[in-house]
C-alpha positions as a LaTeX table, in Angstrom:
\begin{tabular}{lrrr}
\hline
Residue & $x$ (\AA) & $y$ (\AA) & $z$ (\AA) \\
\hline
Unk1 & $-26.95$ & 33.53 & 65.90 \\
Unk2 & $-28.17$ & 34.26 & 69.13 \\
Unk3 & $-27.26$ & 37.67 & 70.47 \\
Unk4 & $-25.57$ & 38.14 & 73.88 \\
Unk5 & $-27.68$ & 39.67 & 75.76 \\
Unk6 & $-30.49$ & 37.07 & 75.02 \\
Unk7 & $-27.81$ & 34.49 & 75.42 \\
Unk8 & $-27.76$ & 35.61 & 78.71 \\
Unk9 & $-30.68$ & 35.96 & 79.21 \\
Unk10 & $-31.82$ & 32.63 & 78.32 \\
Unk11 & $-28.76$ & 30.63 & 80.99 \\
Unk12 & $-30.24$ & 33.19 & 83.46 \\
Unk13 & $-33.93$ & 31.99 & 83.15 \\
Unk14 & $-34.90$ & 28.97 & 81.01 \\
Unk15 & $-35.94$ & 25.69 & 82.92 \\
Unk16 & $-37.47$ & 23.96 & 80.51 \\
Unk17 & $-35.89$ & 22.42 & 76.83 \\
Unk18 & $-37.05$ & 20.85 & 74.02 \\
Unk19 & $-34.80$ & 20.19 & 71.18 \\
Unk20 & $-36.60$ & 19.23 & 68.35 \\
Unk21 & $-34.53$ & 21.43 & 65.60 \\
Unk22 & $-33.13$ & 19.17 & 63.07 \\
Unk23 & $-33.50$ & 17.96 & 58.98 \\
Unk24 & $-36.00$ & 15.82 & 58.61 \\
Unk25 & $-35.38$ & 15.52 & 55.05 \\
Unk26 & $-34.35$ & 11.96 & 54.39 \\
Unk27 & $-31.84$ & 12.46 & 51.29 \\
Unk28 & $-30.47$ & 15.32 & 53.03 \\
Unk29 & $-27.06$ & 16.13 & 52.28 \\
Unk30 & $-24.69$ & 14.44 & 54.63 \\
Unk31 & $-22.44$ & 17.68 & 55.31 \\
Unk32 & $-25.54$ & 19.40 & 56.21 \\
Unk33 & $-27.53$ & 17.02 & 58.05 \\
Unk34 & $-24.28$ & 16.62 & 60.22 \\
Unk35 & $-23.86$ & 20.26 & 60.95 \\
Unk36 & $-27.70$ & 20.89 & 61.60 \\
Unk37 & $-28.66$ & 17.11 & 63.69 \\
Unk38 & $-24.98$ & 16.75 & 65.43 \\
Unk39 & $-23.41$ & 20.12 & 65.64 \\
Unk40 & $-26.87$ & 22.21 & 66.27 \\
Unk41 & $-27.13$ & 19.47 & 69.11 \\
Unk42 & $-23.52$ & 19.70 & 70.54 \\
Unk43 & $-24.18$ & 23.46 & 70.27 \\
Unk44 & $-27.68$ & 23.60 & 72.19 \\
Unk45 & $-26.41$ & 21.04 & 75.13 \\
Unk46 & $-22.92$ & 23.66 & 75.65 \\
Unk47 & $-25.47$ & 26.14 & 76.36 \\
Unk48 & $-27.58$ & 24.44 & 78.55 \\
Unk49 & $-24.78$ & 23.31 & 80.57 \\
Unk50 & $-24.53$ & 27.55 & 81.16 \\
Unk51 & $-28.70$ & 27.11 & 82.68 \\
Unk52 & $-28.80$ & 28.03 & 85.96 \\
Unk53 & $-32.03$ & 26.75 & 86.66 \\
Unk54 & $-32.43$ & 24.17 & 83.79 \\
Unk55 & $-34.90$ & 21.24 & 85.10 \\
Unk56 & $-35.31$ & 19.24 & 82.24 \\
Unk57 & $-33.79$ & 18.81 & 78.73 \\
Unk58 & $-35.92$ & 16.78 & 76.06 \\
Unk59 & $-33.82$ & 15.38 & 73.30 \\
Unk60 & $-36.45$ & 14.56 & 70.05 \\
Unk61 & $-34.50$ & 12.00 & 68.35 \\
Unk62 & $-36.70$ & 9.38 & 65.75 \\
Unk63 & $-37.58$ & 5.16 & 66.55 \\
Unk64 & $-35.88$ & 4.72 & 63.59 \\
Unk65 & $-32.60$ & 6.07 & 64.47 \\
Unk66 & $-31.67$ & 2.08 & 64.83 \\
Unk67 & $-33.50$ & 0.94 & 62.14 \\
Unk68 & $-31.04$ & $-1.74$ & 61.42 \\
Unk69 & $-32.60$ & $-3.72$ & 64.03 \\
Unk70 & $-35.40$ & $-5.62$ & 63.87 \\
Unk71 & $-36.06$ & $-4.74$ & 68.01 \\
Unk72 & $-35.91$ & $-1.78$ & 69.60 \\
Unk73 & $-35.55$ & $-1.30$ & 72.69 \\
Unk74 & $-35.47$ & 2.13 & 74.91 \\
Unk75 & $-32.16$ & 2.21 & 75.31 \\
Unk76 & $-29.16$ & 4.12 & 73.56 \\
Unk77 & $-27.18$ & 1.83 & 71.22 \\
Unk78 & $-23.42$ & 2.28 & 70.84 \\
Unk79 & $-22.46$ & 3.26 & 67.71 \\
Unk80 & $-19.91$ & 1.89 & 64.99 \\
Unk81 & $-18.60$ & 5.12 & 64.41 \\
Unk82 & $-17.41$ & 8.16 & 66.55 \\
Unk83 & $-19.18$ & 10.89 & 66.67 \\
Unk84 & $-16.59$ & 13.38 & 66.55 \\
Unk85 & $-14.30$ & 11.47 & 64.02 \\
Unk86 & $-17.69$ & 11.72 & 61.58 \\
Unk87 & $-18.34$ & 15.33 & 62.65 \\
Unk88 & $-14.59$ & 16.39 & 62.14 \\
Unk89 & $-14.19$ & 14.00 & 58.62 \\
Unk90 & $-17.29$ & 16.13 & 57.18 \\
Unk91 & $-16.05$ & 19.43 & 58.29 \\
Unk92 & $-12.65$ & 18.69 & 56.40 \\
Unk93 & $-13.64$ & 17.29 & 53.46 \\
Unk94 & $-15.28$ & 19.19 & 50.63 \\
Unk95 & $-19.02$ & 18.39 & 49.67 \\
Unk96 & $-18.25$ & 16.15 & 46.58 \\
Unk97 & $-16.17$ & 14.24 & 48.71 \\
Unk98 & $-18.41$ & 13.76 & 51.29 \\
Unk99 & $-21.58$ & 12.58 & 48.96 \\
Unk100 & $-18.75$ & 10.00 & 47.39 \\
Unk101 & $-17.87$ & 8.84 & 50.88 \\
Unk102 & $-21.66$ & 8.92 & 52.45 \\
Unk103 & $-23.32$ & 5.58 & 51.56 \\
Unk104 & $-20.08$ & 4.00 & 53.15 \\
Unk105 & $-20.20$ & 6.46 & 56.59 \\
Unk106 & $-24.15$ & 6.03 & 56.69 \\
Unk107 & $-23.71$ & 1.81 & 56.37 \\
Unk108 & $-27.05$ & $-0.47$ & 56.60 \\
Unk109 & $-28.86$ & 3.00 & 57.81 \\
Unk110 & $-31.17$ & 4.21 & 54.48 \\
Unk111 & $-30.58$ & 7.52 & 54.98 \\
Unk112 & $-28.20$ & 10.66 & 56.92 \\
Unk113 & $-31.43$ & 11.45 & 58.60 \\
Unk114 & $-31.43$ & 8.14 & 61.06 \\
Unk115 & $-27.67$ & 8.16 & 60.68 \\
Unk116 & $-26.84$ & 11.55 & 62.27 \\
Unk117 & $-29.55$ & 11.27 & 64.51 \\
Unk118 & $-28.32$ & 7.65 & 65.96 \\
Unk119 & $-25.23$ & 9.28 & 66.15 \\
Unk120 & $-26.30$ & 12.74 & 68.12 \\
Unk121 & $-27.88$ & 9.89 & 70.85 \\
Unk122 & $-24.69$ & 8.34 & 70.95 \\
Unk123 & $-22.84$ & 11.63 & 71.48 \\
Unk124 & $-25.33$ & 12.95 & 74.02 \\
Unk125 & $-24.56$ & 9.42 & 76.00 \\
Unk126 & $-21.06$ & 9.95 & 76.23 \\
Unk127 & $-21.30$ & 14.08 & 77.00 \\
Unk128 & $-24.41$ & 13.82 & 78.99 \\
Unk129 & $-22.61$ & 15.16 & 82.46 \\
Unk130 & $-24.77$ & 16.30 & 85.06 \\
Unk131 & $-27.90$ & 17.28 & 82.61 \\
Unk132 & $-31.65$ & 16.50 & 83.46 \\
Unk133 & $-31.70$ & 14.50 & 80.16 \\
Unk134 & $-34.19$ & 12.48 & 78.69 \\
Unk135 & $-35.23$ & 11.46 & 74.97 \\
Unk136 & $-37.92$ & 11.24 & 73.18 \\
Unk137 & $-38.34$ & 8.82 & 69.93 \\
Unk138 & $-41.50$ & 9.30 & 67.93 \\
Unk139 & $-41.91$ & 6.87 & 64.86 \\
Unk140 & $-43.63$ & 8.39 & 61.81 \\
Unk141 & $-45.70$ & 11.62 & 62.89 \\
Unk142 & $-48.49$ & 12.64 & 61.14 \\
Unk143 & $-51.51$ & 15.06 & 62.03 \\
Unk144 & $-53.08$ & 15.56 & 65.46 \\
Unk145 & $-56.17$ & 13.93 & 66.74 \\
Unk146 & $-57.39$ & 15.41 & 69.84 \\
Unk147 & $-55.56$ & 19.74 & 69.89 \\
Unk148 & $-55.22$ & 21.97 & 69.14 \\
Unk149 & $-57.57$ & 21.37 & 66.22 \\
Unk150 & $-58.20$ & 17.64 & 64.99 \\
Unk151 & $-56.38$ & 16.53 & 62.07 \\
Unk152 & $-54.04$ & 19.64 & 62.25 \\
Unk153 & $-50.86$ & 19.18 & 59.93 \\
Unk154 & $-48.85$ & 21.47 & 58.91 \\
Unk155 & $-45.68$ & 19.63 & 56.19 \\
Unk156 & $-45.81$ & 17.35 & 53.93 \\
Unk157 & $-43.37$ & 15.18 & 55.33 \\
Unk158 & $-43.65$ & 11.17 & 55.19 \\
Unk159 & $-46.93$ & 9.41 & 54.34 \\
Unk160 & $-48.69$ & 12.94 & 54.22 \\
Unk161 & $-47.46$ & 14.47 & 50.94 \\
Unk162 & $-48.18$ & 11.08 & 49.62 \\
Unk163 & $-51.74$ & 10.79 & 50.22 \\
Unk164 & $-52.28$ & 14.07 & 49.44 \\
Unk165 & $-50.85$ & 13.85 & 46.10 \\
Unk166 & $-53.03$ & 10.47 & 46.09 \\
Unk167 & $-56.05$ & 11.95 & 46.71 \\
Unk168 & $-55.58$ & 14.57 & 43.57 \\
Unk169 & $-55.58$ & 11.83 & 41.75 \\
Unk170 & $-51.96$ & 11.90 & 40.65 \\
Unk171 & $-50.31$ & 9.05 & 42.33 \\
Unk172 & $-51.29$ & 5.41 & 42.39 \\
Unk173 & $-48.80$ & 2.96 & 42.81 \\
Unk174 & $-46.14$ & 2.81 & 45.94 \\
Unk175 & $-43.57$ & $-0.09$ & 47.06 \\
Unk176 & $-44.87$ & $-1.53$ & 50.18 \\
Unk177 & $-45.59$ & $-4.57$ & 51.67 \\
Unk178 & $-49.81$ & $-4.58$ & 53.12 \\
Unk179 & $-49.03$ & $-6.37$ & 55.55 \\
Unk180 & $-46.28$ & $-4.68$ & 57.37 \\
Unk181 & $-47.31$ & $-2.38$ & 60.30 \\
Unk182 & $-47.61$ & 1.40 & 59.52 \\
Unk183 & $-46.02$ & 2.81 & 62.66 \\
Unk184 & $-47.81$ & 6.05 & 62.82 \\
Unk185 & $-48.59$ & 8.36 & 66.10 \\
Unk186 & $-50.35$ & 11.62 & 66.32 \\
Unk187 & $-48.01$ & 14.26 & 66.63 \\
Unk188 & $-49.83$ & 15.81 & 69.59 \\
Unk189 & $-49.52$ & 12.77 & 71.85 \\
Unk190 & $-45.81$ & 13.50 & 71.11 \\
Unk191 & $-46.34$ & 16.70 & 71.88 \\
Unk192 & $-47.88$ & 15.46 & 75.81 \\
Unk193 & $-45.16$ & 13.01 & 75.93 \\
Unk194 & $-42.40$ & 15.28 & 75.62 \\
Unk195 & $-44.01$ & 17.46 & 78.19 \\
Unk196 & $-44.79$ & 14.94 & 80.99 \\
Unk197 & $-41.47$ & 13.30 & 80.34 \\
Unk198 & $-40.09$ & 17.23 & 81.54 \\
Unk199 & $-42.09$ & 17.32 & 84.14 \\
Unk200 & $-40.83$ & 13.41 & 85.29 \\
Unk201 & $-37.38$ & 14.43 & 85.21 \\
Unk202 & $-37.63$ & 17.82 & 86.76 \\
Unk203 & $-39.19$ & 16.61 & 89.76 \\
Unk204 & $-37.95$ & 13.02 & 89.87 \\
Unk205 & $-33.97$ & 13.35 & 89.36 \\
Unk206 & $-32.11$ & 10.77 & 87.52 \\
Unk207 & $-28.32$ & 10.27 & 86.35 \\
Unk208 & $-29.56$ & 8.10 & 83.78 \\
Unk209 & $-30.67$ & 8.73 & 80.55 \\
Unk210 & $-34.59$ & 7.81 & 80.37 \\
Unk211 & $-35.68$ & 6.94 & 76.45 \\
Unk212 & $-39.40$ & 7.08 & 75.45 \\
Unk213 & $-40.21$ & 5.03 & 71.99 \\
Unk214 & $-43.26$ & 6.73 & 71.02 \\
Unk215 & $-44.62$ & 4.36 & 68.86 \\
Unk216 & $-48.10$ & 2.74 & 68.05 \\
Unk217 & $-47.17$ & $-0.58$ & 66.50 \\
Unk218 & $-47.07$ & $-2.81$ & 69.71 \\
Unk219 & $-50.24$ & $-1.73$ & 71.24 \\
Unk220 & $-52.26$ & $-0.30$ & 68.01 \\
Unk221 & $-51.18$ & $-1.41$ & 65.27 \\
Unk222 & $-52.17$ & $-1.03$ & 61.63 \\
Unk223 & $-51.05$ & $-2.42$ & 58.69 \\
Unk224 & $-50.24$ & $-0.26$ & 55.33 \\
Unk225 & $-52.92$ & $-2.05$ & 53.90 \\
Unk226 & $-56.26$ & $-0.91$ & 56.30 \\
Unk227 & $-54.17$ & 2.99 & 56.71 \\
Unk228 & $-54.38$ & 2.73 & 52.45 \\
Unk229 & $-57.68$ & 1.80 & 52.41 \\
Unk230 & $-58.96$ & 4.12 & 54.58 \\
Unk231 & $-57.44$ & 7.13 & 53.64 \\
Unk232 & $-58.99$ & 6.34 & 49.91 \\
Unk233 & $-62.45$ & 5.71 & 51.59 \\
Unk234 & $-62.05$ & 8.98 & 53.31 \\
Unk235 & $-60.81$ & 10.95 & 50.34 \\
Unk236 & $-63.68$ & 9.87 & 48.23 \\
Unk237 & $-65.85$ & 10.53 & 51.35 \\
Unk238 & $-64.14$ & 14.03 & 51.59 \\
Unk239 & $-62.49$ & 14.60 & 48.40 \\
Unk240 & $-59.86$ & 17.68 & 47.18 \\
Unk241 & $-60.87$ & 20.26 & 44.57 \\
Unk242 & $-59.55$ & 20.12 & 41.56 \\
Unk243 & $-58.51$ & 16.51 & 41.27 \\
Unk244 & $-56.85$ & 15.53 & 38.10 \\
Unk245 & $-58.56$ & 12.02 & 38.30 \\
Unk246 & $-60.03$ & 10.10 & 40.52 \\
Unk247 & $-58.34$ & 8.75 & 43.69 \\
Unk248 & $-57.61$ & 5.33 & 43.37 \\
Unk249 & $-54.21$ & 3.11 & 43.52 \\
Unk250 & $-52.65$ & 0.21 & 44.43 \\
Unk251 & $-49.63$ & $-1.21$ & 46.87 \\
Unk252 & $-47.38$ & $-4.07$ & 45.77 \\
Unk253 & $-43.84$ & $-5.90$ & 47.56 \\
Unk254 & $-43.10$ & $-6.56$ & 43.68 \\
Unk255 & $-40.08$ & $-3.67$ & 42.35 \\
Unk256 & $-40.92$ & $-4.78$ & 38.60 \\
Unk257 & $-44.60$ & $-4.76$ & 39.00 \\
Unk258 & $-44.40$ & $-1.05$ & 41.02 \\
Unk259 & $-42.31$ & 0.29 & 38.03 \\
Unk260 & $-45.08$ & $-0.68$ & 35.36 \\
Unk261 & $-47.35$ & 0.48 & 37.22 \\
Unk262 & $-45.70$ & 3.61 & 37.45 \\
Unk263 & $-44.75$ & 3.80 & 33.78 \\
Unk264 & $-48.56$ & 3.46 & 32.69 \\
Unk265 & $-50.48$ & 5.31 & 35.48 \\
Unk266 & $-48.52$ & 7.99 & 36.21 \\
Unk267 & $-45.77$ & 8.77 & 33.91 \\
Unk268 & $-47.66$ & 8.04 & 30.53 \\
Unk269 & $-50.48$ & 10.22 & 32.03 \\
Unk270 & $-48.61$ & 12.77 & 33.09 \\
Unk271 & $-46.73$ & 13.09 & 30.05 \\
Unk272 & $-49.63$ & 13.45 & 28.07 \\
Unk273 & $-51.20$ & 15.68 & 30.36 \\
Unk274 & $-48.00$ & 17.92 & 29.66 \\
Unk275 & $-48.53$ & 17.65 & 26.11 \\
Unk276 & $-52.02$ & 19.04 & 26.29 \\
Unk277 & $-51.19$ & 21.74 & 28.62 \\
Unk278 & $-48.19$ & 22.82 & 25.99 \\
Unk279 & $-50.89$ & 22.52 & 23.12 \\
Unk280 & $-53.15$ & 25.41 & 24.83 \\
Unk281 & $-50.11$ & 27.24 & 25.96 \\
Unk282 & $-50.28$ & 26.22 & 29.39 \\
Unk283 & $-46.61$ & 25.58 & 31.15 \\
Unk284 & $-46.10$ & 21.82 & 31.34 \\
Unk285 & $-46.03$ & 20.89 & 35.11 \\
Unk286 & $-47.01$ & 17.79 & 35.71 \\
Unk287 & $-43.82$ & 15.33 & 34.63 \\
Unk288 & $-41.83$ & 17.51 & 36.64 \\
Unk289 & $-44.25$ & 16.81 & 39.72 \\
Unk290 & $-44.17$ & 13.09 & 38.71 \\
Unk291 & $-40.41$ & 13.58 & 39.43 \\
Unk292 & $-40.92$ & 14.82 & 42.72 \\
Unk293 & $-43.45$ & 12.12 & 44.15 \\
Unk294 & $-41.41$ & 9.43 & 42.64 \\
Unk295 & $-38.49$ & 10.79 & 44.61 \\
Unk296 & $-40.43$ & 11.01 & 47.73 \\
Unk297 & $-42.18$ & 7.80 & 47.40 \\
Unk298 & $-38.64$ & 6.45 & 47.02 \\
Unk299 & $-37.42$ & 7.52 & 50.26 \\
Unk300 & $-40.26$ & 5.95 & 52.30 \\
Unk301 & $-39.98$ & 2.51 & 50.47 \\
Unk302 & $-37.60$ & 1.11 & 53.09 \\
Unk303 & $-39.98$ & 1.92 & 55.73 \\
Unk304 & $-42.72$ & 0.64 & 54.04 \\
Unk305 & $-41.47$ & $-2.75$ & 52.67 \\
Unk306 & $-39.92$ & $-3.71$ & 56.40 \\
Unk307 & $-41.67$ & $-3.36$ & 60.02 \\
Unk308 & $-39.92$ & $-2.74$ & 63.43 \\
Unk309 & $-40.46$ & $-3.85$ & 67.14 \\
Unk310 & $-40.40$ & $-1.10$ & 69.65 \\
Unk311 & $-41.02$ & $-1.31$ & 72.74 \\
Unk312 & $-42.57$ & 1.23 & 75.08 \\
Unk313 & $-42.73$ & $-0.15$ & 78.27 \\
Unk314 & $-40.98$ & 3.48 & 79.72 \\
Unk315 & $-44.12$ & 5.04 & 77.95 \\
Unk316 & $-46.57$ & 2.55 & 79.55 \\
Unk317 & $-45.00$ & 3.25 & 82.83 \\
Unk318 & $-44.47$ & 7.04 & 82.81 \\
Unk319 & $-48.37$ & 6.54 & 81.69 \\
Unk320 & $-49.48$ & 4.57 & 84.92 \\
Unk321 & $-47.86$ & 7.75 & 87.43 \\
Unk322 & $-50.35$ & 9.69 & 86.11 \\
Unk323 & $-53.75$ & 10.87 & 87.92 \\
Unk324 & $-56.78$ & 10.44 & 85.98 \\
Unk325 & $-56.78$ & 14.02 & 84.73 \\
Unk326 & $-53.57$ & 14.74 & 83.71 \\
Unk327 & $-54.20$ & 11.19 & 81.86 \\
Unk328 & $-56.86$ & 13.19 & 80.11 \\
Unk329 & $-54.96$ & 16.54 & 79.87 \\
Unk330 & $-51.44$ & 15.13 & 78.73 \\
Unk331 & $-52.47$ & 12.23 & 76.83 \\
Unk332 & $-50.34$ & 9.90 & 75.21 \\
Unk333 & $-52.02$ & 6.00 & 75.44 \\
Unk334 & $-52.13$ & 5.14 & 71.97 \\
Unk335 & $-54.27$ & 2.77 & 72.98 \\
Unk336 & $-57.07$ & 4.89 & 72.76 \\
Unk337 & $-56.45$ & 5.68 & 69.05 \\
Unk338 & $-59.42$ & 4.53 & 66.94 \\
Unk339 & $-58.12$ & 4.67 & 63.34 \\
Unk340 & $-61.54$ & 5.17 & 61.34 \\
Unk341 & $-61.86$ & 8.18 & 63.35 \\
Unk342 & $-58.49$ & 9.43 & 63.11 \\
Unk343 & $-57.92$ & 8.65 & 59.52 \\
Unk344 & $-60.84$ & 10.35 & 58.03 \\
Unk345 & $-59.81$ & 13.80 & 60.42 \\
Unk346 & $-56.18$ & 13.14 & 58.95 \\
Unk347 & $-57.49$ & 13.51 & 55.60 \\
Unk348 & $-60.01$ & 16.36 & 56.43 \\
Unk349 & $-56.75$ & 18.29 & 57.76 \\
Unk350 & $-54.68$ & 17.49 & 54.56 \\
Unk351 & $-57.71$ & 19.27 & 52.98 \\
Unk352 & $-57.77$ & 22.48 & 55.11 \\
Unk353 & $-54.38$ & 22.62 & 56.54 \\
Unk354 & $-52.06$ & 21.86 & 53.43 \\
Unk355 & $-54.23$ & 22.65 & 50.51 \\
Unk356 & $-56.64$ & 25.36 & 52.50 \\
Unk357 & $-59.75$ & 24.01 & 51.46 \\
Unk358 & $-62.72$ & 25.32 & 53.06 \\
Unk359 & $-65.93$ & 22.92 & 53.88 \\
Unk360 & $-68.05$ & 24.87 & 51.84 \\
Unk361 & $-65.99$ & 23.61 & 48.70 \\
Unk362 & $-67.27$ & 20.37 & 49.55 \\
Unk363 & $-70.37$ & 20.00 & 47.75 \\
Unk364 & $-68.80$ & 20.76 & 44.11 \\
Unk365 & $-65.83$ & 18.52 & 44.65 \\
Unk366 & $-67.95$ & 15.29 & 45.75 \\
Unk367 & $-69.59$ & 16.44 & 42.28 \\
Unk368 & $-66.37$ & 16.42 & 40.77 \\
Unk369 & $-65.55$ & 13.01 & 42.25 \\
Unk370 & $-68.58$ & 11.28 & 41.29 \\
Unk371 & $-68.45$ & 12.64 & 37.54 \\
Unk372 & $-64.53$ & 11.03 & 37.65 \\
Unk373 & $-65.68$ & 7.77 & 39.02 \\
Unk374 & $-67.86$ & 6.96 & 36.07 \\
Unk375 & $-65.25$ & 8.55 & 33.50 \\
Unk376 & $-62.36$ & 6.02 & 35.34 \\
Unk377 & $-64.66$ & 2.88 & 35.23 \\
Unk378 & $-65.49$ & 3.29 & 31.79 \\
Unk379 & $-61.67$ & 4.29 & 30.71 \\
Unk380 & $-61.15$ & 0.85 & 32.56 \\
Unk381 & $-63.69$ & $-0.92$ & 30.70 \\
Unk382 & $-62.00$ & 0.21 & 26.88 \\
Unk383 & $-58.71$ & $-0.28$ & 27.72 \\
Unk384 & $-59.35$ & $-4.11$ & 29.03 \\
Unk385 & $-61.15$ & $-4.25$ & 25.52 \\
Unk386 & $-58.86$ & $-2.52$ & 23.90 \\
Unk387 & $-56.15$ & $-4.68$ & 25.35 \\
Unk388 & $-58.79$ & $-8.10$ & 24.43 \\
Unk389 & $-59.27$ & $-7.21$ & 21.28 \\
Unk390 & $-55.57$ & $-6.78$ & 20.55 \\
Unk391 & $-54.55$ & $-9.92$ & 21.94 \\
Unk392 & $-57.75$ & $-11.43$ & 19.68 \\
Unk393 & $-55.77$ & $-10.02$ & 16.69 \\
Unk394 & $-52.82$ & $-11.27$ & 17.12 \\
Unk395 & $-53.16$ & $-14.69$ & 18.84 \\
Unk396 & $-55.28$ & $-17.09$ & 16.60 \\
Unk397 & $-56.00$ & $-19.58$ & 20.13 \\
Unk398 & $-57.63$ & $-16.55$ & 21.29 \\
Unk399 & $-59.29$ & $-15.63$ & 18.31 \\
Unk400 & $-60.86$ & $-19.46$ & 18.53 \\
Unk401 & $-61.40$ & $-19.30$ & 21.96 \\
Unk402 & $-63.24$ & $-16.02$ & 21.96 \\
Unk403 & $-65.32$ & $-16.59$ & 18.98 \\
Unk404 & $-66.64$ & $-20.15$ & 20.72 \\
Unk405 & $-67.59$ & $-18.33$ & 23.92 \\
Unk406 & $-70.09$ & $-15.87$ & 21.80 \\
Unk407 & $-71.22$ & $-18.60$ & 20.47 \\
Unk408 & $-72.27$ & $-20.63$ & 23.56 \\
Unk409 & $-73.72$ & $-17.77$ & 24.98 \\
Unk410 & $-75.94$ & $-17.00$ & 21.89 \\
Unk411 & $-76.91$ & $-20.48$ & 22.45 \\
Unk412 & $-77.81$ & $-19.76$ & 25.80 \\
Unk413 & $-79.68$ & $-16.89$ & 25.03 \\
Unk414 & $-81.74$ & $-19.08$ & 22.30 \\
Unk415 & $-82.21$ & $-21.45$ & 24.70 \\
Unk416 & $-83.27$ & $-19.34$ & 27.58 \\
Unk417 & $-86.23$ & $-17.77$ & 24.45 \\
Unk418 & $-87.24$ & $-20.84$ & 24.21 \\
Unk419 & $-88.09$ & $-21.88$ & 27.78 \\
Unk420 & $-89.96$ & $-18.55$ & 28.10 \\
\hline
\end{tabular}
C-alpha cells in the first residue's frame, strides 16, 4: 500500500499516468486477474481523480481484449456483462467456485486475461468523468528494435519463451495456422505511443475517450510462417549454448498431427533424456519442462490458429501531427519495421537478455550447432530406414516392391558400365 504522505504527495504533483500494471498471465486465476486488471484499475483512476494537476492518463489495455471479433475497431465495445456485478460475484464467492463458474463468466473470450481487461475498458467508459483519458492497445509485444538497446526483452511472455525454448532445441511442434498474420509490435514503439498519445491529450483536451490499436498486421504484416522461419534462420545464424539438439520444428492447423508430433519429438525425447540423467544421478528435469512449454504453447494456440483486423487509423493520424523529428524521436510507424532486421536482433536479445549470453560464447556454440546438424540429419536418415525396413518386414507388397527397385537400379548401374 501506498503510504499517506506519498499519497499525498503524488495528488499534489503527478501530471503524467501510465497504467500498465496488470496479469498478463493468460490462465490466470479469475479471482485474481479480477482484483489485479479491474480493481487495481478502479483503484488507480479514484486516485487520480484526487490529481491536482493530472494532464493525461494512459490506460494500457491489449487488441485482443475483443478478440471475439473478427474487426476491430478503436473504439470501446459494450460489454455483455457488468463490470461491477463480475467484480462483486468474484469477491463473494470462494475460489473453487469461481474456477467452476469462469469458463461461463469469461464466454467466447480464451482467457481472464482479455476478459478482465475488455471489461476494465468498459468500466473506465462508464466512470471516465472529467479525466484526460486515453487508451492504448498493443497486440502481441515482443523485444525492442530501435532503444534503449536493440532486441532488449526482458519476460518470457508470448511467442518469446517459445522460441527460446525452440532454439535450445527442446520444442518443435506448435498449433498454428502459416498463414495467419503474426500480429507482433516492438514494445518500444509502444513505449513512444503511449507517450505522444500523453502529450496529445494534455495539450489538446478531449471529453472523449481516444483508443490507439497498436498493431502491425494492417500495414506490416507477417505471417507465422516467414516470423518461424526466420527466427530458426537466425538461431542457427546466432545459436544458444548448450542446446540439447538442434533447432529445428515444424507448424501445422492439424490438432491430431500437432499431438504426434509432440508425442515423438518432444515427449519421447524428453523422457528418455530423464532416464539418462536419473542413470548418472542427475535430477530428471526435462519432462517436467516439457510440461511447462506444452502448457504455454497451449495458451497461444488460439492466437495462432485465428488472425484479427485492427485498425489504426487514430495511430496513423496522431502519426501525421508530428514534426519530422519528434517522428524520429517518438517513433511509432510500423511501417518502417523491416522484419529480417528485427527478427535476427529479437533473437540476439533472447540470447543476452533472457539467457545472458555473452558474444564471445558465440564461436563454441556455432561449433556446437554445426556438430548437431550432422548428428540430426543422420538420426533422420536411420529412423526413415529404420521405419522402411520395418514396413519391408511386415508388408510382403513392399517387400516386392522394394526388392524390384534394387534391381532396376543394378540394372542401371550395369548398363551405365557398359556405355563407359
Amino acid at each position: 500500500a501506498i503510504a499517506p504522505s506519498d499519497r499525498a504527495m503524488l495528488c499534489q504533483s503527478v501530471n503524467v499516468v501510465f497504467h500498465s500494471a496488470a496479469t498478463v498471465k493468460f490462465d490466470e486465476k479469475l479471482k485474481l486477474s479480477v482484483a489485479i486488471n479491474m480493481l487495481g484499475t478502479q483503484r488507480l483512476v479514484e486516485m487520480c481523480r484526487r490529481m491536482t494537476k493530472l494532464e493525461a492518463l494512459i490506460h494500457v489495455s491489449t487488441a485482443y481484449c475483443n478478440c471475439d471479433r473478427s474487426k476491430v475497431e478503436e473504439k470501446i465495445y459494450a460489454s455483455a456483462l457488468e463490470p461491477g456485478q463480475v467484480i462483486t460475484v468474484v469477491d463473494s464467492l470462494d475460489e473453487n467456485l469461481v474456477d467452476t463458474l469462469t469458463p461461463k463468466l469469461v464466454g467466447n473470450r480464451p482467457n481472464t486475461y482479455t476478459f478482465t481487461k475488455a471489461l476494465a475498458e468498459y468500466w473506465l467508459k462508464e466512470n471516465k468523468g472529467d479525466l484526460p483519458l486515453v487508451i492504448v492497445r498493443p497486440s502481441i509485444v515482443i523485444s525492442t528494435i530501435n532503444g534503449p538497446l536493440k532486441g532488449w526483452v526482458d519476460n518470457w511472455n508470448g511467442p518469446t519463451g517459445i522460441i527460446a525454448a525452440a532454439g535450445k532445441g527442446l520444442f518443435r511442434t506448435m498449433l498454428c495456422d502459416a498463414n495467419k498474420k503474426a500480429d507482433l509490435i516492438p514494445v518500444d514503439m509502444v513505449i513512444n505511443l503511449m507517450i505522444t498519445a500523453a502529450w496529445k491529450i494534455g495539450t489538446q483536451k478531449s471529453k472523449e475517450i481516444t483508443v490507439y490499436n497498436c498493431c502491425t498486421g494492417l500495414r506490416r504484416p507477417i505471417t507465422w510462417n516467414r516470423f518461424i522461419k526466420l527466427c530458426f534462420v537466425y538461431m542457427r545464424k546466432h545459436p544458444f549454448s548448450e542446446i540439447k539438439w538442434y533447432p529445428d520444428g515444424t507448424v501445422t492447423s492439424s490438432v491430431l498431427r500437432n499431438n504426434v508430433y509432440r508425442i515423438f519429438l518432444q515427449w519421447l525425447p524428453a523422457y528418455i533424456m530423464d532416464a539418462m540423467r536419473w542413470l548418472i544421478g542427475s535430477k530428471p528435469i526435462m519432462v517436467r519442462i516439457q510440461d511447462k512449454l506444452c502448457k504455454a504453447a497451449r495458451c497461444l494456440e488460439f492466437f495462432t490458429t485465428q488472425e484479427w483486423e485492427f485498425d489504426d487509423s487514430n495511430v496513423n493520424a496522431l502519426s501525421r501531427v508530428l514534426n519530422e523529428h519528434d517522428k524520429k524521436e517518438f517513433c511509432f510507424d510500423v511501417a518502417q519495421i523491416m522484419w529480417e532486421d528485427y527478427l535476427e536482433n529479437y533473437v540476439l536479445g533472447i540470447r543476452r537478455f533472457i539467457f545472458k549470453e555473452e558474444a564471445e560464447s558465440l564461436p563454441s556454440a556455432r561449433k556446437q550447432v554445426s556438430k548437431l546438424y550432422w548428428i540430426y540429419r543422420i538420426t533422420q536418415i536411420l529412423c526413415v530406414m529404420s521405419i522402411w525396413h520395418f514396413l519391408t518386414l511386415r508388408y510382403a507388397p513392399l517387400r516386392r516392391l522394394w526388392s524390384n527397385a534394387l534391381r532396376l537400379l543394378v540394372h542401371i548401374a550395369r548398363m551405365l558400365s557398359i556405355v563407359k
